[in-house]
Amino acid sequence: MGLARNPCSWSPQLTATSQGRADLKAASIVVPTYGEASNLRALAERVAAAMAASGRTWELILVDDDSADGSVEITNELAGRLPVRMEVRRGVPRDLSTAVLEGIRLARFDRIVVMDADLSHPPERIPDLLCALDGCADIVVGSRYAPGGEIDQGWTVWRRLNSRLATLLARPLVACKDPLAGFFALDGNTLPDLGRFYPIGYKIGLELMVRGRLRVAEVPIAFSDRVLGASKLNWRQQFNYLRHVHRLYLFRYGRLARVASFLGVGASGFVIDVAFYLGLQGLGIEHRLARFLSFWPAVTWNWRLNRALTFAERPWRPRARQWAQFVGSSLLGLGLNVGTYTALTSLVAFFGRNRLLALICGVAVGSIANYLVANGWVYGRRRAATANRLR
Ligand SMILES: Nc1nc2c(ncn2[C@@H]2O[C@H](COP(=O)(O)OP(=O)(O)O)[C@@H](O)[C@H]2O)c(=O)[nH]1
Ligand SMILES: [Mg+2]
């Protein structure tokens, strides 16, 4: 449900009229933290002031991945005067998204707000998010890109572009102008079993919206960059975001997305094939041998990418055997491709005159066969408990 079509979208009127009954509803505020000691006091105090103004009962749950920076001591001090507690996770991989899921699990109240610790998300807007949630949305996003929302004025062109492109990629998944926001309110009762969520990386809000099939409303916020502490966003997280989005496409668009992914991987494999074919000849290798050799990196590339992307949610299978099966299915596809071309051009006069069309038919037959064998055999169809482990 998008902003324009959504009767629940935030508006000043909605906030004002909801205020009275909303006051009765308590909220748990969940914040993942790692190395945020310098921000915790200001965060707790600003949350406390905002919640006091709204008249709601509240608790602040910090889910920390064992930061060795005095965060626990500061939280203990805050807990003496405010409803703040910290869950310290040890022995699990450090991860923002699973920290948020843990916080949601621990929340005492149905209404849950998730936000960052670095004060990029203004705590003063929490009551507005909660009021909008009292309309008819399942999740209310504190949105930088809804009308009236703002990003930090100091953002470089590169950062703006990066954020816009990443947002654009996720837009077909959910009708929300800021699907990557980390500031949102939801009702714990509308969430499916938390075990059904498999975020890879930072974008837990997107995961909840898409897999939870939540109805979304947006409240504009002014996002400001952190002043203290350091961001944990890195290149690895950005790469994981691409993997995450890819999985969500598979979830949302099913077979269509899988076929598109398979074709995309095949196209990228073709580039590898040509690159090796030309490169090896550049090294002085004879062209037929270069053709034979370039097949292997290309087929290996395709196998690995299909394993990591196209069939990412399929059960785990031993690599060597699966690779051999993939090579077999590729050779079968190649045989059908060339066989179709040969049969059409030698048996059908029309294709004899239009050999390029015969070539296209051959590629189509080979690709369809490849996909069917990969889908039904190489990567297996059966779902298992391991289906969603990360590879
Ligand atoms: N528990 C936990 N929190 C994290 C982790 N990485 C980041 N965070 C928290 O998630 C929020 C957003 O992280 P931040 O580094 O500000 O990311 P950015 O806003 O995208 O630059 C902050 O509150 C961080 O402390 C992590 O691995 N574990
Ligand atoms: Mg931040």
XYZ file of C-alpha atoms and ligand atoms in Angstrom:
420
model
C 0.000 0.000 0.000
C 1.681 3.244 -1.068
C 1.584 6.690 0.316
C -0.775 8.056 -2.312
C -3.208 5.134 -2.129
C -2.943 4.572 1.574
C -5.684 6.149 3.648
C -3.541 5.554 6.731
C -0.602 7.647 5.579
C 0.573 10.041 8.213
C -0.830 13.521 8.246
C -0.821 16.244 10.867
C -4.578 15.669 11.283
C -4.082 11.979 11.909
C -1.511 12.721 14.580
C -3.688 15.264 16.294
C -6.846 13.145 16.318
C -5.054 9.967 17.361
C -3.255 11.591 20.246
C -5.957 11.057 22.856
C -6.452 7.306 22.568
C -2.868 6.702 21.568
C -1.767 7.893 24.991
C -3.136 4.707 26.471
C -0.793 2.536 24.471
C 2.621 1.581 25.692
C 5.608 1.103 23.403
C 8.894 -0.779 23.431
C 11.710 1.022 21.682
C 14.275 -1.376 20.275
C 17.740 -0.108 19.384
C 20.577 -2.277 18.049
C 23.876 -1.000 19.379
C 27.503 -1.634 18.712
C 30.116 0.785 19.987
C 27.549 3.476 20.772
C 28.648 4.450 24.288
C 29.006 8.090 23.270
C 25.380 8.262 22.112
C 23.488 6.272 24.749
C 22.855 9.052 27.262
C 21.536 11.520 24.723
C 19.462 8.802 23.089
C 17.815 7.712 26.346
C 17.176 11.282 27.447
C 15.649 12.381 24.163
C 13.494 9.250 24.016
C 12.387 9.861 27.605
C 11.442 13.468 26.844
C 9.513 12.519 23.713
C 7.635 9.706 25.434
C 6.851 11.851 28.472
C 5.354 14.443 26.129
C 3.184 11.793 24.478
C 2.072 10.361 27.805
C 2.838 6.787 26.829
C 4.400 4.124 28.983
C 7.628 2.953 27.399
C 10.778 0.901 27.677
C 14.050 1.198 25.799
C 15.716 -2.096 24.877
C 19.306 -1.841 23.687
C 20.508 -4.996 21.970
C 24.275 -4.855 22.059
C 26.825 -7.158 20.479
C 29.242 -7.027 23.373
C 30.711 -3.574 22.708
C 33.818 -3.142 24.795
C 33.332 0.592 25.235
C 31.557 1.026 28.537
C 28.050 0.758 27.039
C 26.955 -1.648 29.799
C 28.072 0.691 32.586
C 26.315 3.654 30.998
C 23.146 1.614 30.578
C 23.274 0.535 34.207
C 23.548 4.140 35.247
C 20.624 5.120 32.987
C 18.551 2.186 34.254
C 18.636 3.749 37.732
C 16.354 6.546 36.550
C 14.794 5.472 33.233
C 13.120 2.287 31.883
C 16.222 1.293 29.943
C 17.786 -2.162 29.712
C 20.501 -3.741 27.658
C 20.581 -7.246 26.240
C 24.198 -8.160 25.589
C 24.652 -10.887 22.994
C 27.700 -13.094 23.123
C 28.661 -16.105 21.078
C 26.574 -15.101 18.052
C 27.838 -13.338 14.942
C 27.676 -9.566 15.295
C 24.668 -8.474 13.261
C 22.348 -5.493 13.268
C 19.316 -7.300 11.866
C 19.315 -10.277 14.188
C 19.871 -7.820 17.055
C 16.647 -6.068 16.043
C 14.776 -9.381 15.841
C 16.092 -10.222 19.299
C 14.835 -6.859 20.592
C 11.405 -7.490 19.082
C 11.326 -10.873 20.798
C 12.181 -9.248 24.131
C 9.684 -6.390 23.857
C 7.137 -6.284 26.650
C 4.646 -4.185 24.698
C 2.838 -4.845 21.423
C 3.785 -1.502 19.920
C 7.417 -1.592 18.925
C 9.626 1.142 17.545
C 12.977 0.306 15.965
C 15.610 2.995 15.521
C 19.369 3.578 15.415
C 21.349 4.671 18.448
C 23.316 7.370 16.682
C 20.490 9.943 16.765
C 20.158 9.942 12.992
C 16.509 9.177 13.654
C 14.947 11.956 15.716
C 13.447 10.424 18.893
C 10.986 13.333 18.941
C 9.183 11.691 16.015
C 8.492 8.427 17.857
C 5.037 9.572 19.043
C 4.079 10.491 15.471
C 5.061 7.055 14.218
C 3.043 5.432 16.983
C 0.027 7.602 16.266
C 0.125 6.694 12.589
C 0.315 3.040 13.617
C -2.960 3.535 15.434
C -4.508 4.170 12.010
C -4.619 1.057 9.848
C -1.005 0.352 8.898
C 0.969 -2.661 10.102
C 4.223 -0.739 9.954
C 4.938 2.991 9.921
C 8.229 4.087 8.449
C 10.045 7.247 9.526
C 10.682 8.272 5.955
C 13.387 10.459 4.445
C 11.814 10.334 1.021
C 8.104 10.838 1.757
C 6.922 14.406 1.009
C 8.245 16.610 3.811
C 11.075 14.218 4.674
C 14.731 15.261 4.542
C 18.160 13.755 4.298
C 21.213 15.322 5.916
C 22.237 18.430 4.002
C 25.876 17.406 4.301
C 25.497 14.283 2.153
C 27.858 14.166 -0.807
C 26.548 13.618 -4.335
C 27.941 10.077 -4.206
C 26.088 9.283 -0.974
C 22.827 10.712 -2.317
C 23.198 8.694 -5.505
C 24.075 5.542 -3.601
C 21.058 5.908 -1.338
C 18.714 6.683 -4.234
C 19.916 3.741 -6.309
C 19.636 1.341 -3.391
C 16.133 2.645 -2.696
C 15.137 2.316 -6.340
C 16.215 -1.307 -6.325
C 13.871 -2.087 -3.451
C 10.887 -0.074 -4.653
C 9.304 -2.897 -6.714
C 9.289 -5.011 -3.573
C 7.139 -2.791 -1.414
C 5.057 0.347 -1.854
C 7.144 2.568 0.367
C 9.148 5.631 -0.591
C 11.906 4.839 1.906
C 12.017 1.040 2.120
C 15.556 1.067 3.526
C 14.725 3.169 6.563
C 15.909 1.846 9.895
C 13.319 3.885 11.820
C 9.898 2.281 12.005
C 7.034 1.378 14.288
C 5.054 -1.810 14.115
C 2.567 -3.871 16.015
C 4.165 -7.079 17.232
C 0.799 -8.858 16.847
C 0.741 -8.364 13.082
C 4.165 -9.953 12.586
C 4.354 -13.559 11.472
C 6.598 -15.940 13.386
C 10.004 -14.237 13.629
C 11.699 -17.458 12.519
C 10.412 -16.738 9.017
C 12.671 -13.729 8.560
C 16.123 -14.195 7.048
C 17.791 -10.808 6.674
C 21.274 -10.646 5.252
C 22.830 -7.362 6.255
C 21.361 -4.136 7.468
C 17.889 -3.818 6.017
C 15.713 -5.512 8.574
C 12.829 -3.078 7.947
C 12.686 -4.101 4.297
C 12.767 -7.764 5.290
C 9.864 -7.310 7.697
C 7.794 -5.347 5.195
C 8.278 -7.766 2.303
C 8.256 -11.166 3.983
C 5.699 -10.081 6.553
C 3.496 -8.640 3.762
C 2.901 -5.645 5.999
C 0.712 -2.678 5.081
C 2.984 0.356 5.095
C 2.405 3.987 6.022
C 5.050 6.701 6.134
C 5.755 9.646 8.395
C 8.290 12.155 7.037
C 11.376 12.689 9.170
C 14.510 14.800 8.933
C 17.449 12.383 8.950
C 20.711 13.755 10.308
C 24.132 12.150 10.180
C 25.658 10.833 13.346
C 27.829 13.327 15.249
C 29.516 10.881 17.647
C 30.905 7.398 17.096
C 31.548 5.702 13.775
C 29.274 4.106 11.201
C 29.546 0.333 10.813
C 28.331 0.415 7.242
C 30.994 -0.994 4.926
C 31.384 -2.462 1.446
C 30.553 -5.915 2.680
C 27.216 -4.634 3.968
C 26.501 -3.059 0.592
C 27.261 -6.332 -1.158
C 25.049 -8.178 1.303
C 22.302 -5.702 0.555
C 22.352 -6.808 -3.085
C 22.096 -10.447 -2.024
C 19.294 -9.592 0.347
C 17.309 -7.714 -2.298
C 17.850 -10.569 -4.717
C 16.331 -13.020 -2.233
C 13.402 -10.764 -1.618
C 12.739 -10.590 -5.356
C 12.665 -14.385 -5.401
C 10.251 -14.337 -2.497
C 8.024 -11.654 -3.997
C 8.040 -12.622 -7.669
C 8.677 -16.373 -7.414
C 9.402 -18.240 -10.648
C 9.518 -15.094 -12.763
C 12.375 -13.697 -10.661
C 14.140 -17.061 -10.652
C 14.067 -17.343 -14.429
C 15.237 -13.721 -14.786
C 18.052 -14.410 -12.350
C 19.073 -17.581 -14.206
C 19.147 -15.697 -17.504
C 21.090 -12.823 -15.927
C 23.665 -15.258 -14.536
C 23.862 -16.936 -17.952
C 24.473 -13.569 -19.606
C 27.240 -12.745 -17.142
C 28.751 -16.189 -17.798
C 28.778 -15.411 -21.489
C 30.870 -12.308 -20.757
C 33.340 -14.431 -18.750
C 33.444 -16.957 -21.579
C 34.251 -14.304 -24.202
C 36.788 -12.588 -21.939
C 38.731 -15.844 -21.410
C 38.378 -16.824 -25.078
C 39.944 -13.537 -26.202
C 42.381 -13.286 -23.297
C 43.797 -16.781 -23.846
C 44.279 -16.077 -27.532
C 46.047 -12.870 -26.512
C 48.443 -15.141 -24.596
C 49.124 -17.023 -27.817
C 46.795 -19.984 -27.297
C 45.242 -21.482 -30.440
C 41.588 -20.452 -30.899
C 39.989 -23.923 -30.603
C 41.926 -24.695 -27.445
C 41.025 -21.200 -26.131
C 37.364 -21.989 -26.862
C 37.607 -25.277 -24.978
C 39.402 -23.712 -22.004
C 37.151 -20.661 -21.671
C 34.136 -22.934 -21.130
C 35.361 -23.976 -17.660
C 35.663 -20.638 -15.881
C 32.347 -19.598 -17.436
C 30.475 -22.721 -16.343
C 32.033 -22.539 -12.874
C 31.037 -18.902 -12.584
C 27.448 -19.750 -13.579
C 27.251 -22.661 -11.156
C 28.545 -20.558 -8.235
C 26.336 -17.555 -8.927
C 23.246 -19.688 -9.359
C 24.085 -21.387 -6.094
C 24.516 -18.071 -4.282
C 21.697 -16.175 -5.976
C 19.164 -17.926 -8.205
C 18.740 -20.945 -5.955
C 19.988 -19.377 -2.727
C 17.125 -20.738 -0.681
C 17.459 -24.301 -1.888
C 18.895 -27.004 0.380
C 22.653 -27.134 0.717
C 24.372 -29.728 -1.505
C 28.014 -30.839 -1.678
C 29.848 -28.480 -3.973
C 31.897 -30.890 -6.094
C 28.953 -33.108 -6.954
C 26.697 -30.172 -7.677
C 29.353 -28.545 -9.868
C 29.718 -31.790 -11.863
C 25.941 -31.994 -12.248
C 25.852 -28.398 -13.434
C 28.581 -29.072 -15.992
C 26.547 -32.078 -17.170
C 23.370 -30.035 -17.506
C 25.297 -27.269 -19.334
C 26.685 -29.805 -21.798
C 23.189 -31.178 -22.297
C 21.956 -27.625 -22.936
C 24.820 -27.043 -25.350
C 24.006 -30.299 -27.180
C 20.347 -29.337 -27.507
C 21.351 -25.841 -28.608
C 23.644 -27.001 -31.382
C 21.372 -29.968 -32.227
C 18.347 -27.697 -32.640
C 20.351 -25.345 -34.844
C 21.647 -28.188 -36.981
C 18.247 -29.866 -37.305
C 16.419 -26.653 -38.167
C 18.915 -25.423 -40.746
C 19.223 -28.794 -42.446
C 15.579 -29.908 -42.307
C 13.534 -26.690 -42.554
C 14.049 -24.592 -45.673
C 12.908 -21.403 -43.906
C 15.643 -21.762 -41.275
C 18.096 -22.660 -44.005
C 17.521 -19.163 -45.350
C 17.315 -17.522 -41.875
C 20.120 -19.157 -39.930
C 20.208 -16.449 -37.269
C 16.633 -17.372 -36.296
C 17.717 -21.005 -36.072
C 20.550 -19.943 -33.793
C 18.089 -18.055 -31.555
C 15.791 -21.114 -31.397
C 18.785 -23.254 -30.462
C 19.786 -20.881 -27.665
C 16.171 -20.814 -26.409
C 15.819 -24.614 -26.384
C 19.229 -25.040 -24.727
C 18.467 -22.402 -22.082
C 15.044 -23.816 -21.239
C 16.503 -27.289 -20.868
C 19.326 -25.894 -18.732
C 16.917 -24.095 -16.461
C 14.611 -27.076 -16.049
C 17.455 -29.423 -15.194
C 19.089 -26.908 -12.839
C 15.792 -26.159 -11.145
C 14.596 -29.724 -10.838
C 17.824 -31.616 -10.298
C 21.121 -29.758 -9.836
C 19.912 -27.383 -7.137
C 17.079 -29.629 -5.939
C 13.535 -28.612 -5.232
C 13.084 -29.994 -1.775
C 12.947 -27.455 1.027
C 14.854 -28.381 4.153
C 15.718 -26.907 7.508
C 18.973 -25.698 5.983
C 17.181 -23.976 3.127
C 17.920 -20.499 4.331
C 21.390 -20.781 5.702
C 23.678 -18.189 4.218
C 26.183 -19.243 1.622
N 23.781 -5.030 17.851
C 24.362 -4.525 16.747
N 24.109 -3.264 16.362
C 24.713 -2.783 15.265
C 25.611 -3.541 14.485
N 26.058 -2.782 13.447
C 25.449 -1.590 13.594
N 24.652 -1.579 14.684
C 23.787 -0.490 15.157
O 22.846 -0.224 14.145
C 22.598 1.167 14.059
C 22.955 1.677 12.660
O 24.327 1.489 12.436
P 25.265 2.589 11.780
O 26.650 2.151 11.962
O 24.879 3.938 12.299
O 24.872 2.454 10.279
P 24.551 3.617 9.255
O 23.532 4.482 9.929
O 24.009 2.889 8.087
O 25.838 4.303 9.025
C 23.412 1.793 15.160
O 22.612 1.925 16.295
C 24.530 0.794 15.372
O 25.084 0.846 16.680
C 25.879 -4.879 14.912
O 26.638 -5.614 14.294
N 25.232 -5.318 16.039
Mg 23.870 5.637 11.465
